Structure formats: structure tokens, C-alpha cells
Amino acid sequence: MSGGEEALRREYVIGDEIGRGRFGTVRRCYAAATGAPFALKSTPKEPLRELEADPLDLALAEQEPKVHLLVSAPPPASRHVVALHAAFEDADAVHLVLDLCEGGDLFSLVSARGPLPEPEAADLAAQLADALAGCHRRGVAHRDVKPDNLFFDAGGALRLGDFGSAGWFGDGRPMTGLVGTPYYVAPEVVAGREYTEKVDVWSAGVVLYVMLSGTVPFGGATAGEIFEAVLRGNLRFPPRAFAGVSPEAKDLMRRMLCKDVSRRFSAEQVLRHPWIVTRGGSAA
């Protein structure tokens, strides 16, 4: 990792803000030598240090560049992962120079259009599964797969971004900690058990459910109610929302949203499912 903000400003021209997250900002930036555009994600450390009740946030922020680099190093894990090009850190903040994805995100797409046609949903699910399979081969679990973290590049390809919650399991160690977003988090995470990279497949299954229906499978008025629904894992396909959805698509969602982790699909198995093979086309 390079030096701090002074080194960053020598190598990049920092532009306007294009996004804001829970702790930091995303700005447009340009390579000083070539003018090539990138996204600059900056996470100040002070707000994280103040969260004494949850030191995990600070640990993840400091770990993010190392984990993200694992999936960005050539050859990249998948072309459907937002690549990390440079990282700068000082006592005050962590700055990451990333691919610039100017096509919006999946959350905005589904919010604007509602449920997507099966061929489009299958194509996007294939791209997401390809990204996850690549990360998992390198020992990285994303742990916060959701439409807000799925971006479209200038060519319309789906890209998995924001590795701020990612975990490393490449040495065989199980992962722990309540990490993720309530609607999308896997039941074993909520239960406080050790878990594997298959938590990402569960989350991707929720994303697929949302793409096909415009609703979430496990809901509630509060985070506690959502967690209770996730723990029950009672997967249903209401006729009004799923009247036109094929049995093959429902079969895949059942295999991804399976409480029994030993029976839950891996990302590689998702890519080989007949519904993905016959309807999804641009993961490679």
C-alpha cells in the first residue's frame, strides 16, 4: 500500500463527489500521468474509532485494501469484480482507487423498472455468480452481496464492488461476525455460528428473488423481525409476484436459499444450473 493523501494527490487529480456511504465518500479521480478516469473511495478512520462498541468496522476498513487486492491482482478473479488499482493509507484515512462504474447500480435499476424479465435476470445472476466464484477461488468472501453493491460499467456489464465487509477464508479458517445487510444476510450469520463463503450464495439468491419479483423473500418492519424471518428461512413464491416465473428459476432459488449449508449451491454450481446455462449468456 502506498503512502497517504500527499502521495495520492501526486498521482491522481481528485474530482467531484459521486457517492456517499455509511462512513466515507466516493469521488471521481483521474490519473495524473494519463488522464484515465477512476473512482476514489475514501474512508476516514476517526468515525470508526469512535464506534468502540463495534471495533469490527475499523478492522474491516483497514483490511479492505488487502482483501480487495487479492481479487484484483492479475489475472483478476473475474471481469465482473470492480478492480482495485491503487491504495493509499495514512493515520487518518484509507483511500482506494477503483474502476469507475458510471452505469448506476442494480438497486436503482430494479427500483425504476420493477421485476426483470427472466433472460435479463438470468444474465445478471450469471455475472454475479461468476464474480463470486472468482472471489471464492482466491479465498475471499464478499459478505455484503446486495443490489446496492452491484454496479454497471460503461459497457453494461455487472460488477461486484464494495469489499468493505469482505472476509478471508483462504487458509481454511471459518468466518465469524454479524456482517452484512439484514434482508440479504444468511441464517448462519444471524445465528452467530461460524460460516463459509456460501453466505454469498444465499445473498445472491435473495438478489435473484428481488430481480424476478421486485420484493424480498424475508421481510419485517425492523431488523429484528427480518432476522427472525431469515432464521425461519420459509421460502415462498407468492402467486401474484411469481405468476410468470418458470419452475427452473424457482428451483435455482431454492438451491441458493437453502438453510442446510451442506446442500446449498456453491457459486460454481449456480453457473452450471440449467436455468443459468440456457438463459444467462454474458458471464464469461
Short mmCIF file of C-alpha atoms in Angstrom, two decimals:
data_model
loop_
_atom_site.label_atom_id
_atom_site.label_comp_id
_atom_site.label_asym_id
_atom_site.label_seq_id
_atom_site.Cartn_x
_atom_site.Cartn_y
_atom_site.Cartn_z
CA MET A 1 0.00 0.00 0.00
CA SER A 2 1.33 3.43 -0.95
CA GLY A 3 1.70 6.44 1.35
CA GLY A 4 -1.03 8.81 2.45
CA GLU A 5 -3.04 11.63 0.92
CA GLU A 6 0.04 13.54 -0.24
CA ALA A 7 1.15 10.59 -2.38
CA LEU A 8 -2.41 10.15 -3.63
CA ARG A 9 -2.58 13.76 -4.83
CA ARG A 10 0.75 13.41 -6.64
CA GLU A 11 -0.58 10.50 -8.69
CA TYR A 12 -4.26 11.42 -9.10
CA VAL A 13 -6.32 14.54 -9.73
CA ILE A 14 -9.35 14.37 -7.43
CA GLY A 15 -12.70 15.47 -8.82
CA ASP A 16 -16.32 15.72 -7.72
CA GLU A 17 -18.17 13.51 -5.26
CA ILE A 18 -20.26 10.84 -6.96
CA GLY A 19 -21.39 8.77 -3.97
CA ARG A 20 -21.54 8.58 -0.20
CA GLY A 21 -21.65 5.55 2.09
CA ARG A 22 -22.07 4.84 5.77
CA PHE A 23 -18.58 6.05 6.68
CA GLY A 24 -16.92 7.53 3.60
CA THR A 25 -17.27 9.12 0.19
CA VAL A 26 -16.65 8.17 -3.42
CA ARG A 27 -15.21 10.77 -5.77
CA ARG A 28 -14.21 10.79 -9.38
CA CYS A 29 -10.46 10.99 -9.94
CA TYR A 30 -8.03 10.96 -12.86
CA ALA A 31 -4.54 9.51 -13.23
CA ALA A 32 -2.19 12.48 -13.36
CA ALA A 33 0.03 10.78 -15.95
CA THR A 34 -2.64 9.61 -18.40
CA GLY A 35 -5.93 11.31 -17.52
CA ALA A 36 -7.64 7.93 -17.18
CA PRO A 37 -10.79 8.17 -15.01
CA PHE A 38 -11.26 6.16 -11.81
CA ALA A 39 -13.39 6.17 -8.66
CA LEU A 40 -11.76 7.14 -5.36
CA LYS A 41 -13.27 5.63 -2.21
CA SER A 42 -12.09 7.41 0.95
CA THR A 43 -12.87 6.07 4.42
CA PRO A 44 -11.86 8.30 7.37
CA LYS A 45 -10.71 6.30 10.38
CA GLU A 46 -11.89 8.65 13.13
CA PRO A 47 -15.63 7.86 12.85
CA LEU A 48 -14.74 4.17 13.01
CA ARG A 49 -12.53 4.62 16.07
CA GLU A 50 -15.44 6.31 17.83
CA LEU A 51 -17.54 3.14 17.42
CA GLU A 52 -15.99 1.43 20.41
CA ALA A 53 -18.95 -0.93 20.64
CA ASP A 54 -18.16 -2.34 17.19
CA PRO A 55 -14.39 -2.45 16.55
CA LEU A 56 -15.11 -4.82 13.66
CA ASP A 57 -15.88 -1.83 11.43
CA LEU A 58 -12.39 -0.37 11.90
CA ALA A 59 -10.74 -3.75 11.38
CA LEU A 60 -12.66 -4.28 8.15
CA ALA A 61 -11.80 -0.80 6.84
CA GLU A 62 -8.10 -1.41 7.39
CA GLN A 63 -8.38 -4.91 5.90
CA GLU A 64 -10.35 -3.90 2.80
CA PRO A 65 -7.37 -2.95 0.57
CA LYS A 66 -5.57 -6.24 1.25
CA VAL A 67 -8.64 -8.37 0.61
CA HIS A 68 -9.70 -6.40 -2.46
CA LEU A 69 -6.20 -6.70 -3.89
CA LEU A 70 -6.49 -10.49 -3.72
CA VAL A 71 -9.38 -10.44 -6.18
CA SER A 72 -7.88 -7.68 -8.36
CA ALA A 73 -4.34 -8.99 -8.80
CA PRO A 74 -3.65 -10.18 -12.35
CA PRO A 75 -5.17 -12.19 -13.72
CA PRO A 76 -8.24 -10.76 -11.93
CA ALA A 77 -10.57 -13.21 -10.23
CA SER A 78 -13.38 -12.21 -12.60
CA ARG A 79 -14.08 -9.42 -15.02
CA HIS A 80 -17.28 -8.89 -13.04
CA VAL A 81 -15.39 -7.62 -9.97
CA VAL A 82 -14.66 -3.91 -9.54
CA ALA A 83 -10.87 -3.84 -9.70
CA LEU A 84 -8.63 -2.07 -7.17
CA HIS A 85 -5.87 -0.11 -8.95
CA ALA A 86 -4.09 1.59 -6.05
CA ALA A 87 -4.42 2.04 -2.29
CA PHE A 88 -3.16 4.83 -0.03
CA GLU A 89 -3.30 4.88 3.76
CA ASP A 90 -2.23 7.28 6.47
CA ALA A 91 -3.16 7.82 10.11
CA ASP A 92 -6.44 9.47 9.17
CA ALA A 93 -7.95 7.58 6.25
CA VAL A 94 -7.82 4.75 3.73
CA HIS A 95 -8.11 5.73 0.05
CA LEU A 96 -8.85 3.18 -2.70
CA VAL A 97 -8.58 3.88 -6.43
CA LEU A 98 -11.16 1.67 -8.18
CA ASP A 99 -12.76 1.04 -11.56
CA LEU A 100 -15.22 3.79 -12.39
CA CYS A 101 -18.70 2.31 -12.96
CA GLU A 102 -20.96 5.00 -14.34
CA GLY A 103 -23.96 2.88 -15.30
CA GLY A 104 -25.67 3.04 -11.91
CA ASP A 105 -26.40 0.07 -9.67
CA LEU A 106 -28.81 -2.85 -9.64
CA PHE A 107 -30.85 -1.38 -6.79
CA SER A 108 -31.64 1.70 -8.90
CA LEU A 109 -32.44 -0.45 -11.92
CA VAL A 110 -34.96 -2.68 -10.11
CA SER A 111 -36.42 0.30 -8.24
CA ALA A 112 -37.08 2.07 -11.55
CA ARG A 113 -38.28 -0.89 -13.62
CA GLY A 114 -39.67 -3.40 -11.16
CA PRO A 115 -39.27 -7.15 -11.82
CA LEU A 116 -36.92 -8.02 -14.67
CA PRO A 117 -37.65 -10.48 -17.49
CA GLU A 118 -36.17 -13.93 -16.86
CA PRO A 119 -33.50 -13.76 -19.60
CA GLU A 120 -32.18 -10.46 -18.21
CA ALA A 121 -32.30 -11.69 -14.60
CA ALA A 122 -30.53 -14.93 -15.57
CA ASP A 123 -27.82 -13.00 -17.40
CA LEU A 124 -27.22 -10.74 -14.38
CA ALA A 125 -27.31 -13.72 -11.99
CA ALA A 126 -24.69 -15.46 -14.13
CA GLN A 127 -22.42 -12.41 -13.99
CA LEU A 128 -22.83 -12.21 -10.22
CA ALA A 129 -22.12 -15.93 -9.79
CA ASP A 130 -19.00 -15.57 -11.95
CA ALA A 131 -17.77 -12.73 -9.72
CA LEU A 132 -18.42 -14.75 -6.56
CA ALA A 133 -16.84 -17.91 -7.94
CA GLY A 134 -13.71 -15.94 -8.79
CA CYS A 135 -13.53 -14.37 -5.33
CA HIS A 136 -14.13 -17.71 -3.61
CA ARG A 137 -11.35 -19.40 -5.61
CA ARG A 138 -8.99 -16.80 -4.14
CA GLY A 139 -10.22 -17.32 -0.59
CA VAL A 140 -12.31 -14.15 -0.33
CA ALA A 141 -15.98 -13.96 0.73
CA HIS A 142 -17.71 -10.66 -0.03
CA ARG A 143 -20.21 -10.91 2.86
CA ASP A 144 -22.41 -7.99 1.75
CA VAL A 145 -23.85 -9.01 -1.61
CA LYS A 146 -26.88 -6.81 -2.34
CA PRO A 147 -28.20 -4.77 -5.28
CA ASP A 148 -26.62 -1.58 -3.91
CA ASN A 149 -23.15 -3.17 -4.29
CA LEU A 150 -23.70 -4.39 -7.85
CA PHE A 151 -22.69 -1.75 -10.37
CA PHE A 152 -22.85 -1.40 -14.15
CA ASP A 153 -19.80 -0.32 -16.10
CA ALA A 154 -19.85 1.75 -19.29
CA GLY A 155 -20.43 -1.38 -21.36
CA GLY A 156 -23.40 -2.50 -19.26
CA ALA A 157 -21.58 -5.39 -17.54
CA LEU A 158 -22.40 -6.11 -13.91
CA ARG A 159 -19.54 -5.53 -11.47
CA LEU A 160 -19.38 -6.60 -7.81
CA GLY A 161 -17.98 -3.79 -5.67
CA ASP A 162 -17.52 -2.52 -2.11
CA PHE A 163 -15.36 -5.10 -0.34
CA GLY A 164 -15.61 -3.22 2.96
CA SER A 165 -17.17 -6.25 4.69
CA ALA A 166 -15.16 -8.95 2.92
CA GLY A 167 -13.52 -11.79 4.80
CA TRP A 168 -10.54 -14.07 4.14
CA PHE A 169 -11.01 -17.82 4.46
CA GLY A 170 -8.23 -18.99 2.15
CA ASP A 171 -6.22 -20.66 4.91
CA GLY A 172 -9.18 -22.82 5.88
CA ARG A 173 -10.32 -20.80 8.86
CA PRO A 174 -14.09 -20.35 9.33
CA MET A 175 -15.51 -16.84 9.36
CA THR A 176 -17.49 -15.28 12.19
CA GLY A 177 -19.23 -11.99 12.99
CA LEU A 178 -22.58 -10.42 12.16
CA VAL A 179 -21.62 -8.79 8.87
CA GLY A 180 -23.95 -7.84 6.03
CA THR A 181 -27.37 -6.30 5.40
CA PRO A 182 -30.50 -7.69 7.13
CA TYR A 183 -32.58 -8.57 4.06
CA TYR A 184 -29.66 -10.35 2.40
CA VAL A 185 -27.71 -11.95 5.25
CA ALA A 186 -27.60 -15.76 5.55
CA PRO A 187 -29.24 -17.53 8.54
CA GLU A 188 -25.99 -18.99 9.85
CA VAL A 189 -24.59 -15.45 10.14
CA VAL A 190 -27.66 -14.28 12.07
CA ALA A 191 -27.44 -17.35 14.33
CA GLY A 192 -23.91 -16.36 15.38
CA ARG A 193 -22.34 -19.56 14.07
CA GLU A 194 -19.13 -20.00 12.14
CA TYR A 195 -19.80 -19.85 8.41
CA THR A 196 -18.29 -20.32 4.96
CA GLU A 197 -18.23 -18.47 1.65
CA LYS A 198 -21.66 -19.93 0.89
CA VAL A 199 -23.16 -16.97 2.76
CA ASP A 200 -22.54 -15.09 -0.51
CA VAL A 201 -24.63 -17.61 -2.44
CA TRP A 202 -27.54 -17.10 -0.05
CA SER A 203 -27.28 -13.34 -0.54
CA ALA A 204 -27.09 -13.79 -4.32
CA GLY A 205 -30.24 -15.92 -4.08
CA VAL A 206 -32.03 -13.03 -2.37
CA VAL A 207 -30.78 -10.71 -5.14
CA LEU A 208 -32.19 -13.09 -7.76
CA TYR A 209 -35.53 -13.25 -5.91
CA VAL A 210 -35.64 -9.43 -5.88
CA MET A 211 -34.80 -9.21 -9.60
CA LEU A 212 -37.63 -11.59 -10.52
CA SER A 213 -40.32 -10.30 -8.14
CA GLY A 214 -39.39 -6.80 -7.01
CA THR A 215 -39.77 -7.95 -3.39
CA VAL A 216 -37.55 -9.60 -0.76
CA PRO A 217 -38.17 -13.19 0.41
CA PHE A 218 -37.63 -12.49 4.11
CA GLY A 219 -39.07 -9.21 5.35
CA GLY A 220 -40.09 -7.39 8.50
CA ALA A 221 -40.73 -3.95 9.96
CA THR A 222 -37.49 -3.96 11.97
CA ALA A 223 -34.06 -5.56 11.68
CA GLY A 224 -35.06 -7.98 14.44
CA GLU A 225 -38.16 -9.09 12.56
CA ILE A 226 -36.15 -9.51 9.36
CA PHE A 227 -33.57 -11.62 11.18
CA GLU A 228 -36.35 -13.81 12.61
CA ALA A 229 -37.72 -14.37 9.10
CA VAL A 230 -34.24 -15.18 7.80
CA LEU A 231 -33.70 -17.71 10.60
CA ARG A 232 -37.02 -19.39 9.76
CA GLY A 233 -35.97 -19.47 6.11
CA ASN A 234 -39.51 -20.19 4.97
CA LEU A 235 -39.08 -19.56 1.23
CA ARG A 236 -42.32 -18.86 -0.62
CA PHE A 237 -43.23 -17.70 -4.10
CA PRO A 238 -46.46 -15.66 -3.83
CA PRO A 239 -48.52 -16.25 -6.99
CA ARG A 240 -49.12 -12.55 -7.60
CA ALA A 241 -45.38 -11.82 -7.74
CA PHE A 242 -44.24 -15.09 -9.35
CA ALA A 243 -47.09 -15.98 -11.70
CA GLY A 244 -44.87 -15.71 -14.77
CA VAL A 245 -41.66 -17.10 -13.26
CA SER A 246 -40.55 -20.51 -14.54
CA PRO A 247 -40.17 -23.63 -12.37
CA GLU A 248 -36.48 -23.72 -13.33
CA ALA A 249 -35.88 -20.25 -11.86
CA LYS A 250 -37.68 -21.22 -8.66
CA ASP A 251 -35.59 -24.40 -8.46
CA LEU A 252 -32.39 -22.38 -8.59
CA MET A 253 -33.60 -20.00 -5.87
CA ARG A 254 -34.48 -22.97 -3.64
CA ARG A 255 -30.95 -24.32 -4.07
CA MET A 256 -29.37 -20.95 -3.30
CA LEU A 257 -31.70 -20.09 -0.41
CA CYS A 258 -31.22 -23.43 1.31
CA LYS A 259 -30.78 -23.29 5.11
CA ASP A 260 -28.74 -26.51 5.05
CA VAL A 261 -25.32 -25.17 4.06
CA SER A 262 -24.11 -28.62 3.01
CA ARG A 263 -26.90 -28.74 0.42
CA ARG A 264 -26.75 -25.08 -0.61
CA PHE A 265 -25.23 -24.49 -4.03
CA SER A 266 -21.75 -23.08 -4.44
CA ALA A 267 -21.21 -20.20 -6.87
CA GLU A 268 -19.74 -22.68 -9.36
CA GLN A 269 -22.87 -24.84 -9.13
CA VAL A 270 -25.04 -21.79 -9.76
CA LEU A 271 -23.16 -21.23 -13.01
CA ARG A 272 -23.89 -24.82 -14.08
CA HIS A 273 -27.62 -24.76 -13.26
CA PRO A 274 -29.77 -25.34 -16.38
CA TRP A 275 -31.67 -22.07 -15.94
CA ILE A 276 -28.37 -20.12 -15.98
CA VAL A 277 -26.86 -22.18 -18.81
CA THR A 278 -29.87 -21.78 -21.10
CA ARG A 279 -30.85 -18.19 -20.28
CA GLY A 280 -27.78 -16.38 -18.95
CA GLY A 281 -25.17 -15.50 -21.53
CA SER A 282 -22.51 -12.94 -20.64
CA ALA A 283 -20.68 -14.22 -17.55
CA ALA A 284 -17.59 -15.34 -19.41
#
